[in-house]
Each structure stands twice: as C-alpha cells, then as structure tokens.
Short mmCIF file of C-alpha atoms and ligand atoms in Angstrom, two decimals:
data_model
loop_
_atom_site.label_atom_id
_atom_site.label_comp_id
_atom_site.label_asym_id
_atom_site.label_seq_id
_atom_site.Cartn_x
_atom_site.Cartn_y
_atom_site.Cartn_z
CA UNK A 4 -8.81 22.07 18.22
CA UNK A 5 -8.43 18.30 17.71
CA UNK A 6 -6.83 17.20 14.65
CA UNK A 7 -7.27 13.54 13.49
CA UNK A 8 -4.13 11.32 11.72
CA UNK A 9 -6.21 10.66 8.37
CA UNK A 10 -9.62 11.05 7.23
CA UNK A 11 -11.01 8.99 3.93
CA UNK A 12 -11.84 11.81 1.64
CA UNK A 13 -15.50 10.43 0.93
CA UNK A 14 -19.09 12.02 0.43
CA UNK A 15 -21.69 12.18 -1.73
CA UNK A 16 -20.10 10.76 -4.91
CA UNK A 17 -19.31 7.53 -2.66
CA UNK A 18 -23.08 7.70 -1.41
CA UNK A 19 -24.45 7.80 -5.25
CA UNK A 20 -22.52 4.31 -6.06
CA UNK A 21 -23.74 2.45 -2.85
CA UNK A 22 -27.27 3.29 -3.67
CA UNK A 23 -26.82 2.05 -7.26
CA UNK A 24 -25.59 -1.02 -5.15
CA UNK A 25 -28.62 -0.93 -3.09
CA UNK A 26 -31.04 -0.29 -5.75
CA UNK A 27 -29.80 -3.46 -7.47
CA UNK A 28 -29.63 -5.54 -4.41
CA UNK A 29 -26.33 -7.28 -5.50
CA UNK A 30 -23.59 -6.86 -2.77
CA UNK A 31 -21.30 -9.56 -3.54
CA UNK A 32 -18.78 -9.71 -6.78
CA UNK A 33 -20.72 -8.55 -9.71
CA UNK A 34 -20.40 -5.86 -12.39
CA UNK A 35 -18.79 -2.64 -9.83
CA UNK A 36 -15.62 -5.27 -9.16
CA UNK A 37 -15.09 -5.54 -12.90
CA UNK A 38 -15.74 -2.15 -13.47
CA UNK A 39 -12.85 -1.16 -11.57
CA UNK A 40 -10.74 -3.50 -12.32
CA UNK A 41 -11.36 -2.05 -15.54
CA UNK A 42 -11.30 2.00 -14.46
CA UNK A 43 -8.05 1.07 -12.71
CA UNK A 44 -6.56 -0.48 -15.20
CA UNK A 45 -6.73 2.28 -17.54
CA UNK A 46 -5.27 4.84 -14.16
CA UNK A 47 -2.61 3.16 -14.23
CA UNK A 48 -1.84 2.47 -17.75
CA UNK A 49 -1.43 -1.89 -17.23
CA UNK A 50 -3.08 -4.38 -18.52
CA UNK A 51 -4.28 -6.47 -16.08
CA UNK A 52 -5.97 -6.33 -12.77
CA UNK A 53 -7.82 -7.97 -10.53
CA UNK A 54 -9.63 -6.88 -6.93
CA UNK A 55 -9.29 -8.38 -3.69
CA UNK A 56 -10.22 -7.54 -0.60
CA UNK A 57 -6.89 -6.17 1.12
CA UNK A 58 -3.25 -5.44 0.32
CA UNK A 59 -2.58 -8.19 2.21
CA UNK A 60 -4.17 -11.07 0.38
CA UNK A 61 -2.88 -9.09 -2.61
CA UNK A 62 0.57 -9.50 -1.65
CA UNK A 63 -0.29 -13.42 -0.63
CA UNK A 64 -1.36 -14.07 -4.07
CA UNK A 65 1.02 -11.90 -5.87
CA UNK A 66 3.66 -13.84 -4.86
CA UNK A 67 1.86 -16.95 -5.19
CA UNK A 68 1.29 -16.86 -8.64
CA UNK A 69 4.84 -17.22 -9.41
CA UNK A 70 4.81 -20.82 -7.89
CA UNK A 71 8.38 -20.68 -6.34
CA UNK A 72 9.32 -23.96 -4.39
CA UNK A 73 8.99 -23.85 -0.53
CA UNK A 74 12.13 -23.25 1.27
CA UNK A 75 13.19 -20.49 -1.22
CA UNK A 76 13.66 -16.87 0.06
CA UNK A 77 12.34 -13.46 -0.34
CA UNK A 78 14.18 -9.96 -0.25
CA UNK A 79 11.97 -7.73 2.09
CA UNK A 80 12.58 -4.07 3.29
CA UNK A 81 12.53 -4.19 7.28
CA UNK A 82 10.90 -0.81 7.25
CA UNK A 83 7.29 -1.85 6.03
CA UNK A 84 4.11 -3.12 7.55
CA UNK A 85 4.53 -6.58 8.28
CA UNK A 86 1.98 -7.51 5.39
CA UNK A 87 4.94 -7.58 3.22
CA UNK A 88 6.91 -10.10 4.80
CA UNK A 89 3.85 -12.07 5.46
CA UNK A 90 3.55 -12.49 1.59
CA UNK A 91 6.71 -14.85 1.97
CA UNK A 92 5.65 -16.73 4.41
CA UNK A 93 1.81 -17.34 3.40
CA UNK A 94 3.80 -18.99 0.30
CA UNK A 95 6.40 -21.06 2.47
CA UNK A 96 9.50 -18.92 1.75
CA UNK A 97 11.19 -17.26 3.82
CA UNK A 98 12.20 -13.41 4.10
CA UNK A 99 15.15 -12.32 4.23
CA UNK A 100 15.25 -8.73 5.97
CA UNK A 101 16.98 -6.08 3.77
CA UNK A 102 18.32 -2.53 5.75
CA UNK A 103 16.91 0.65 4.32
CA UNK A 104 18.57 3.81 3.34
CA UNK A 105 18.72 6.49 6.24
CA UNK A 106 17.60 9.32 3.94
CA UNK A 107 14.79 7.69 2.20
CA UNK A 108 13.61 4.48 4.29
CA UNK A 109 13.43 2.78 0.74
CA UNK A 110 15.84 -0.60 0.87
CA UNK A 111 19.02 -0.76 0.90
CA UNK A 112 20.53 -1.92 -2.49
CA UNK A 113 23.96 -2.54 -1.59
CA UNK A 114 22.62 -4.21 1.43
CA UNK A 115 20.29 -6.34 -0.72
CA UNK A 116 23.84 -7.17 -2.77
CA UNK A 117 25.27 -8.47 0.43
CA UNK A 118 22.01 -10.25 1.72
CA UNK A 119 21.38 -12.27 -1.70
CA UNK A 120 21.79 -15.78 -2.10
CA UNK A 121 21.18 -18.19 -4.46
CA UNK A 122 18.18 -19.12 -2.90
CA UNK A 123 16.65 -15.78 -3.48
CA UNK A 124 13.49 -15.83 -5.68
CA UNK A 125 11.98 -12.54 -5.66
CA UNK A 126 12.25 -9.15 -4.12
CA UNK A 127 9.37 -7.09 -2.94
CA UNK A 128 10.37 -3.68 -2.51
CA UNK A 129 8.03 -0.85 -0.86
CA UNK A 130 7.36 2.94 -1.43
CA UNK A 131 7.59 3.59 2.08
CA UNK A 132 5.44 6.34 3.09
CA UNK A 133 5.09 7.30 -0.41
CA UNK A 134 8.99 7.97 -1.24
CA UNK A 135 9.63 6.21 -4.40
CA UNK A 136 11.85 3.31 -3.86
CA UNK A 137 14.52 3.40 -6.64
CA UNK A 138 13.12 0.77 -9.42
CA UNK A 139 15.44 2.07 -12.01
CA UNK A 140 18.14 0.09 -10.54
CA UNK A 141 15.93 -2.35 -8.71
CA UNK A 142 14.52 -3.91 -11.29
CA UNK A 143 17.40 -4.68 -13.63
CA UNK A 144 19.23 -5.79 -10.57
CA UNK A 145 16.86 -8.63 -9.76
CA UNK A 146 15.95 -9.54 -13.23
CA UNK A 147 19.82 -9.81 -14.33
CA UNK A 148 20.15 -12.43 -11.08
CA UNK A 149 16.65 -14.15 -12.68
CA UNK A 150 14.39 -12.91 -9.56
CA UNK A 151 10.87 -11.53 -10.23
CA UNK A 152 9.86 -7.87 -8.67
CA UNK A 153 6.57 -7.97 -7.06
CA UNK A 154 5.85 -4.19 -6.19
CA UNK A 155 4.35 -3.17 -2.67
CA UNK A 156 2.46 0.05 -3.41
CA UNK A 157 0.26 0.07 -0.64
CA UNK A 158 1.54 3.52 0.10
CA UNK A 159 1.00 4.89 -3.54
CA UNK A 160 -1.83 5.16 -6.08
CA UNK A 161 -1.17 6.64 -9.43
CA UNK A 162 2.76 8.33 -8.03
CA UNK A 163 5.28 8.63 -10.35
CA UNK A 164 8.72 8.15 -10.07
CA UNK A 165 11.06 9.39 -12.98
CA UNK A 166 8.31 9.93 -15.48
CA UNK A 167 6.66 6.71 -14.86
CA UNK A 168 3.62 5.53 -12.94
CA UNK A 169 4.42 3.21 -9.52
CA UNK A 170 3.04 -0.22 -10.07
CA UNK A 171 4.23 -0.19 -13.89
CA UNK A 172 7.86 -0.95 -13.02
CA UNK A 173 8.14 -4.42 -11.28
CA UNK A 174 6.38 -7.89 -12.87
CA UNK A 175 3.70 -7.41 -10.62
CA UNK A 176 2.23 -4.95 -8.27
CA UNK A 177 -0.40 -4.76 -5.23
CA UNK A 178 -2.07 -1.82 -3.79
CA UNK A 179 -4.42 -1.35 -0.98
CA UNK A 180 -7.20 0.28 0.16
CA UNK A 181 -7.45 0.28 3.87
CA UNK A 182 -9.09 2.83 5.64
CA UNK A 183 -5.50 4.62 5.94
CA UNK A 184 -4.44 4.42 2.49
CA UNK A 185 -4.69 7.36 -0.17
CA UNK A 186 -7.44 6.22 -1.59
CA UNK A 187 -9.71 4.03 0.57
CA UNK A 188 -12.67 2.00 0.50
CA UNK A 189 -12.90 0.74 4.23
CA UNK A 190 -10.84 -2.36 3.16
CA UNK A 191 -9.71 -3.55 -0.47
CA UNK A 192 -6.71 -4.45 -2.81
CA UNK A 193 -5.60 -4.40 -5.89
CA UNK A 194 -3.05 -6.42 -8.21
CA UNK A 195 -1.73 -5.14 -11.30
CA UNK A 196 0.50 -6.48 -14.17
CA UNK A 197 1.35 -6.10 -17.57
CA UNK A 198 1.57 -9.78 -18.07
CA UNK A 199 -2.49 -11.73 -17.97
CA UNK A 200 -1.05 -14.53 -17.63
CA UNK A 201 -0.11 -13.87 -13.74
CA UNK A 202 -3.19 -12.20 -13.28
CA UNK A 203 -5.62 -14.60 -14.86
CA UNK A 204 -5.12 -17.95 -12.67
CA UNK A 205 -5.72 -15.40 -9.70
CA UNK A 206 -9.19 -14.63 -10.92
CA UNK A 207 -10.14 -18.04 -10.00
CA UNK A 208 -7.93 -18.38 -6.96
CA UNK A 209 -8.96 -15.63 -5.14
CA UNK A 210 -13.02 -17.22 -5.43
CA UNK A 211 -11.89 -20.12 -3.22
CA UNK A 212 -10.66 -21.66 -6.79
CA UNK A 213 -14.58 -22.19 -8.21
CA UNK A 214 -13.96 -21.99 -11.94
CA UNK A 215 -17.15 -19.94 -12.65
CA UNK A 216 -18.52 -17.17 -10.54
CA UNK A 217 -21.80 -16.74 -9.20
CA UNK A 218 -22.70 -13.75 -11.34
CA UNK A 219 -21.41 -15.06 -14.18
CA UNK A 220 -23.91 -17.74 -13.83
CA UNK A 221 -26.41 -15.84 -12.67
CA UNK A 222 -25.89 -13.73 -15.55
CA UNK A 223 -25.85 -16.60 -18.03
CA UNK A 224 -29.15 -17.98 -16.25
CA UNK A 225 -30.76 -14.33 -16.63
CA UNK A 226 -29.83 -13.87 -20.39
CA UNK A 227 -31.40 -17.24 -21.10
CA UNK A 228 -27.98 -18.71 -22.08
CA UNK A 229 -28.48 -21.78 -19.83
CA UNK A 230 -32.08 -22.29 -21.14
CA UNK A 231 -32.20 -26.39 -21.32
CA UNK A 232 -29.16 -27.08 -19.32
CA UNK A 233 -29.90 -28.96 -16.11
CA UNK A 234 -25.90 -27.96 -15.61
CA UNK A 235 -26.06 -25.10 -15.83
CA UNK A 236 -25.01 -24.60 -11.57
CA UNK A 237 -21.46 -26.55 -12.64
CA UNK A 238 -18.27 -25.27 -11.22
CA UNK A 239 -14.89 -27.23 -10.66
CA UNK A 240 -12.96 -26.89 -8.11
CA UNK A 241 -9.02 -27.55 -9.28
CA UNK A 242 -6.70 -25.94 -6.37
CA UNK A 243 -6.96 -24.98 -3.57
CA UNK A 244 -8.10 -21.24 -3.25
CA UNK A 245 -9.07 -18.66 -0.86
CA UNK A 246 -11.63 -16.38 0.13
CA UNK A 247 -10.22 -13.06 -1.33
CA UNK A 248 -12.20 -11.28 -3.63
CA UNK A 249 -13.69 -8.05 -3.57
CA UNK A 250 -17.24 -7.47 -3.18
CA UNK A 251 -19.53 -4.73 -5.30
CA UNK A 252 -20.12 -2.92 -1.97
CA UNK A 253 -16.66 -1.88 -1.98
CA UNK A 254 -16.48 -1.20 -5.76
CA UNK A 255 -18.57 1.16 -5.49
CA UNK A 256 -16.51 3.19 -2.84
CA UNK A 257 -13.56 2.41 -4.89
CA UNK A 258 -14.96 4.02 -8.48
CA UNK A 259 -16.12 6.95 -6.53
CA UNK A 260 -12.73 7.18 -5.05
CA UNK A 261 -10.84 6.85 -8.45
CA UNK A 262 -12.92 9.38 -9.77
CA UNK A 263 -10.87 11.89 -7.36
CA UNK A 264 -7.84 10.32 -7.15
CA UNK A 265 -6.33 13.31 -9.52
CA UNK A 266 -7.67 15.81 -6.88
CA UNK A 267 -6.54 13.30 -3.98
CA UNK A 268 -3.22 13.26 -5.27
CA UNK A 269 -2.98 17.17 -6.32
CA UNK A 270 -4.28 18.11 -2.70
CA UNK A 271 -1.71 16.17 -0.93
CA UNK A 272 1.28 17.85 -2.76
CA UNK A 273 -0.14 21.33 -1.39
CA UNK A 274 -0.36 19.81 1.87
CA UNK A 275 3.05 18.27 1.70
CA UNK A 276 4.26 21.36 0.11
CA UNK A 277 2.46 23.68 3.02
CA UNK A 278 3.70 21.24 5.63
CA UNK A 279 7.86 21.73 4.21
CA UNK A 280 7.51 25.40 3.82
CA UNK A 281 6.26 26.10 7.24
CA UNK A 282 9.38 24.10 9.24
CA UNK A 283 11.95 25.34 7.02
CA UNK A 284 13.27 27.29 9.73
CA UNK A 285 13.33 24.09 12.15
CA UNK A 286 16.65 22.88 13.04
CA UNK A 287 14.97 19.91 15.69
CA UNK A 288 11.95 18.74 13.78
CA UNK A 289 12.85 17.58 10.28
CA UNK A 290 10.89 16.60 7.27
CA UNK A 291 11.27 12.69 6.85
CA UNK A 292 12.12 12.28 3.25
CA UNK A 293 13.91 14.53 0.82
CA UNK A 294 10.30 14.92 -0.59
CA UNK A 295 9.42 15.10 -4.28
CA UNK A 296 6.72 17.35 -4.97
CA UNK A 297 6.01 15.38 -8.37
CA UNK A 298 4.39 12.35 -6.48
CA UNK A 299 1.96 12.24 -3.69
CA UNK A 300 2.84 11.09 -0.09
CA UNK A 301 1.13 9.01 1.47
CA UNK A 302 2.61 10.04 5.26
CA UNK A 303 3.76 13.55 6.13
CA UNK A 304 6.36 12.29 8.59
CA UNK A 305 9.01 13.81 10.62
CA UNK A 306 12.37 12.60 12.31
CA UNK A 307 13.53 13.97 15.85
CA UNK A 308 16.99 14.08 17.05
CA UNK A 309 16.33 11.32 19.35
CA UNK A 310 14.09 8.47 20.80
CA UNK A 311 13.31 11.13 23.58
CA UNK A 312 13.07 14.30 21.58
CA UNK A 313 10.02 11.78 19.58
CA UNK A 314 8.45 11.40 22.44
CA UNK A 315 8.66 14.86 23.97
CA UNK A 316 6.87 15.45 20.78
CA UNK A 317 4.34 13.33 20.91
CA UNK A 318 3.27 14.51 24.20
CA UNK A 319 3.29 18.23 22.67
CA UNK A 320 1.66 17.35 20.04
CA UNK A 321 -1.00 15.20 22.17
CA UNK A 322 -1.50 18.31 24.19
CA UNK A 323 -2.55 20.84 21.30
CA UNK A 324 -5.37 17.34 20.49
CA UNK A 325 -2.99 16.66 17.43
CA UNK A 326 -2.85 13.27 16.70
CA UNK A 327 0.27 11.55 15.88
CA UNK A 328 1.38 8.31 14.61
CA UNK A 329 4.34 5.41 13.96
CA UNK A 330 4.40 3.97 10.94
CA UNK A 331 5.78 1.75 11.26
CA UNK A 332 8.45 -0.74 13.27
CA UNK A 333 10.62 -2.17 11.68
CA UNK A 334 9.23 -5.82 11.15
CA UNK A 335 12.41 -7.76 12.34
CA UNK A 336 11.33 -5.83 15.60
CA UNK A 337 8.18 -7.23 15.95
CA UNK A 338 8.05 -10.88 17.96
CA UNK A 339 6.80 -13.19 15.46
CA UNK A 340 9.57 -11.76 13.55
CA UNK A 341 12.31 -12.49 15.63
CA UNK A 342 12.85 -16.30 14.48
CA UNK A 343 14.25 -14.53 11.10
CA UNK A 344 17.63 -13.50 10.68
CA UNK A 345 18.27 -10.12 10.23
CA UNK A 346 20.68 -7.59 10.67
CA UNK A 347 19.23 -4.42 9.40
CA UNK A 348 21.16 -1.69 12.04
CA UNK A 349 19.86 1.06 10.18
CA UNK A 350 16.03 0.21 10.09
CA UNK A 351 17.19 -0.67 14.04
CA UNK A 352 18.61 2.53 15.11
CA UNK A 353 16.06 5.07 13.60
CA UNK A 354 13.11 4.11 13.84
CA UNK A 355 12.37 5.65 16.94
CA UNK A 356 13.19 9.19 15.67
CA UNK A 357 10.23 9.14 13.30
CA UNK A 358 6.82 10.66 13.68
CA UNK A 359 3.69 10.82 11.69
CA UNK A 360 1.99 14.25 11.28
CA UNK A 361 -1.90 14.51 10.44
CA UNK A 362 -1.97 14.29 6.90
CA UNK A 363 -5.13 13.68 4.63
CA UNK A 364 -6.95 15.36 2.08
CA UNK A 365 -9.55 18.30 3.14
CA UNK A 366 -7.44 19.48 5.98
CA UNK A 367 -8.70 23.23 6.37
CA UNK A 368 -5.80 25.98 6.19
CA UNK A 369 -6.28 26.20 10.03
CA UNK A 370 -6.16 23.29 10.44
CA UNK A 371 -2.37 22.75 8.44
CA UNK A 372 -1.55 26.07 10.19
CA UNK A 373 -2.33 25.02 13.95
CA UNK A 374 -0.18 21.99 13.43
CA UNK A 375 2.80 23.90 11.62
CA UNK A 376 2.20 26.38 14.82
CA UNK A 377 2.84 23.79 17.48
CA UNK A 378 5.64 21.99 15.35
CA UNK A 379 7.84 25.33 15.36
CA UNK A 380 6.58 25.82 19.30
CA UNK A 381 8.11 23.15 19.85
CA UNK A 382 11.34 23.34 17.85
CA UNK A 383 12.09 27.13 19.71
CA UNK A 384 11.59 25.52 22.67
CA UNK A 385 14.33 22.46 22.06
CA UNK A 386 17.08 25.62 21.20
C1 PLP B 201 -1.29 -1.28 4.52
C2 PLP B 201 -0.14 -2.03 3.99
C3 PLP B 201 -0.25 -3.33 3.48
C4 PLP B 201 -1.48 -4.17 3.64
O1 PLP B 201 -2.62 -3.63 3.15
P1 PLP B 201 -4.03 -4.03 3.79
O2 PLP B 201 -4.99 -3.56 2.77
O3 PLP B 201 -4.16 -3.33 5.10
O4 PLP B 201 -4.06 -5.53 3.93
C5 PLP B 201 0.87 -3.89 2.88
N1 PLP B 201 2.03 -3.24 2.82
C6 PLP B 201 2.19 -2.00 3.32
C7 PLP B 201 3.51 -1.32 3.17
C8 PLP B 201 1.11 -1.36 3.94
O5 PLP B 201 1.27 -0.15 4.48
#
C-alpha cells in the first residue's frame, strides 16, 4: 500500500463551480471572490473579509494595515512556517523569536513576557498544527501593553477553542488555503476582522491599489450605469499596492470547499480520534499534542524519543510506502533567519523528535489501520 501525507478532499461539487466559471468566461476577481468573502464571513461569525491569493500575502497585509513605523518589532512563535515571520519583515519590522511550550508547540507566554520590549507592536501568534494557541490570556496580555493581535490560522478553519471560533479572538486574522491546508483551493487566503475599517483599505491594496476594480466597471458599463461617460475607464492610483487578490477560479474551489468544511472538520476528529486510540498502548511513539477532540487538527503528528528514534521512523514508515512529513523547523533555524536574535532552546531542542503522520480527509479504514499497524510495529520493536 502507499499512503500519501494529505489529499485535498475535492470532487464533483468543486467541478460544478469551475464550470459555472467556465460557462461565464470570467476567471479573474468577479462575483465567486465576493461570494465567499461573503459565505466565509458568515462561517466564521466576523464581519469582514477579504480574499487573497495565499496566507502569505494575507499575513503581509494583515500586518500592514496597522501602519506601524519601520524599525518596530514583532512577537513571532519560532515553531511556524516562516510565512509568519515574513509578515514582519515585508512591513520593515523586525521579529522577535518567541520559544514555544514543549507540550503544545503554541508560544511561550512567559517567554513572550521576557522577550517584550517597548518596541514591540504586535504579536502574531499561531495554532500550530491545529492546537489552539491560548488567546484567552494572549489577547488581554498584548492589548493591556497597547499591541494589536494579528491571528495566524493557517492551520485552522472554523476550530474552536473554549467555546469560540479561531480567527474571532485577535484584531485580525489570516487563513490559508494551500494545497496542504484543511480546506484548500490549490492556493488562496483569507483575512478576517471584526473591525471594516482594517479590512476595507485592503480591498484596494491588495488590486495593486486601483481604486475601482475591473468588474466593478465592467459591471457598471454592462448595467448601462456609465451610459454618456467618456470616464467611465477612471481609476486612481493612491499607494502603492500589490498584486494579491484572489481570482474567481479559485472561488469557486473555495465555496465548494466551504460547503464541506462541517464534514471536513467532523471527519478529521474521527481520524484524530482513530489515530490516539490505536497507539494508546505505545510507550516510544507519542501523540504530539494533548489533543482536543472539540477542534479539528490540521496535522496528526507524533514525537519520538530522539532525533534518531525520528528517523528510524521515518525509514519504517518509508518502507510500508507511508509517507511522512516535518512540519516544520523552527524558523530561527532556517539561514535567512539567522541574522535575528533568538534564543528559543525549546523550539531548538525538539524539533527533531517530531513527525507528521498521513492525515487528510477520506482516508479509508485500511488505510488509518495499516498506518496504526506499522506505528505499533515499530514501537514493539524499540522495547
Ligand atoms: C501555510 C502557512 C502559511 C502561509 O500560507 P500560504 O497560503 O502557503 O502562503 C502561514 N503560516 C503558517 C503557519 C502556515 O502553515
């Protein structure tokens, strides 16, 4: 058997919306981008949102719309994809690298208490791998010391953490929808916010800053609004913007996707739930977070003993044709990273113990079972 890391769960509903796309030959932004703006909004219970075309640029203009002053600095987890602390420095800040909490990988708050500085202007704390990180305490902590909270929750969509959806707790929020993410549509982003008024000025920013659209204008021109106007092509260009939004193309994957998100999210907490059941019994091969079966995952991951029990694993697992995965390093780890300061020991020291299972919705129970077979194989084996 060979057992991929993650599979989009897409198919026929997906199909149906791009040949509504097709049918109407409009690929670009038009009425699908708005739409689920719209849809999403109303998933997640916010106000405001507008669609981009990764987490990434999501993250970029997230914190951009704040305007902080260059020079000023930025509390990041160093377990996270490196999208996170790239947010800072898009914006000319600079991020300061926070240690994480062995048990959950979520950031460190007493290390963020040490790390903070005057200088500090926001805090951009992640869900990592789907584990809630604790906003209860998060929030109020920044906002007390005047910071904002802009929410990574490129590892959630529509998780919950104590009774409230991820994405409504901080000022502002991004999500993704890379090809890996638990709900996907190839590539696409999302932010969110209660407040319009950091949304709005993104609308236009993330169009390379052209104050109307093109299918608002085409619209207009269509409806015979613009009849006698020999302006009727006018748009402004006031700041600089960039080339970020999402196209209908992508919508269209995206509604269909939304559409299942409750069955998305309900099949991964079997899968999680099948997954911690059947290595209850380990004592080598441990379940990476003390998972909560009220929110969906987005990794099933694992943590070894050791650097070397990981990769004894990963060769086991690569024999059986079971995929396996990191994510991820921690960023201080990665080159480009290096020129920050950080001293995150934790994030440092474990990261090597951690593995990444197969994990995505429509896994057959044969599937699920021929992993849990050669995960418990392999734990006998270690004594
Ligand atoms: C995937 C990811 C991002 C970036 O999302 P893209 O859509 O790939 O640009 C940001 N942060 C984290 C934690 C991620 O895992």
């Amino acid at each position: 058997m060979n057992i991929r890391l993650v599979k989009p769960y897409v198919g026929r509903e997906e199909l149906e919306n791009l040949k509504g796309v097709i049918d109407r030959a409009w690929l670009g932004r038009g009425p699908l981008c708005k739409e689920f703006e719209d849809k999403w909004n109303e998933f997640l219970g916010i106000k405001a949102s507008t669609a981009v075309n990764s987490g990434t640029a999501a993250l970029h203009l997230a914190v951009l719309t704040f305007g902080f002053a260059e020079g000023k600095k930025v509390l990041v987890p160093a377990m996270t994809f490196c999208s996170t602390a790239n947010a800072a420095i898009y914006n000319d800040l600079e991020p300061v690298f926070v240690d994480v909490v062995e048990e959950t990988l979520s950031i460190d708050i007493e290390d963020m208490e040490r790390k903070y500085t005057k200088d500090c202007t926001a805090v951009i704390p992640v869900h990592f791998g789907g584990h809630p990180a604790e906003m209860d305490r998060i929030v109020p902590w920044a906002h007390e010391k005047g910071m904002k909270v802009i929410s990574d929750c490129a590892h959630v969509a529509g998780g919950v953490y104590k009774g409230r959806k991820l994405g409504t707790w901080a000022d502002i929020a991004c999500f993704s929808f890379q090809e890996k993410k638990l709900l996907s549509t190839g590539d696409g982003g999302m932010i969110s916010s209660d407040d319009s008024e950091l949304i709005d000025p993104l609308r236009v920013i993330k169009e390379v800053g052209m104050t109307t659209d093109t299918y608002a204008r085409y619209k207009q021109q269509q409806q015979g609004e613009t009849k006698g106007d020999p302006t009727h092509w006018y748009y402004e260009v006031r700041r600089l913007g960039y080339k970020y939004n999402m196209c209908d193309v992508v919508a269209a994957i995206g509604l269909a996707q939304l559409e299942k998100a409750e069955y998305i999210n309900k099949n991964r907490i079997e899968t999680m739930s099948k997954y911690i059941d059947g290595m209850k019994e380990c004592k080598h091969v441990r379940p990476a977070f003390p998972y909560d079966m009220s929110t969906p995952y987005y990794d099933f991951m694992v943590r070894l003993e050791s650097k070397e029990a990981r990769d004894k694993f990963i060769v086991h697992m690569q024999n059986k044709g079971i995929a396996t995965g990191v994510h991820t390093m921690p960023v201080p780890y990665l080159p480009y990273y290096r020129r920050f300061n950080a001293d995150v020991p934790v994030a440092m020291k474990i990261w090597e113990e951690y593995i990444v299972l197969p994990f995505f919705v429509g896994m057959t129970e044969q599937e699920i079972k021929y992993v849990l077979d050669a995960v418990v194989e392999f734990d006998e084996k270690q004594g």
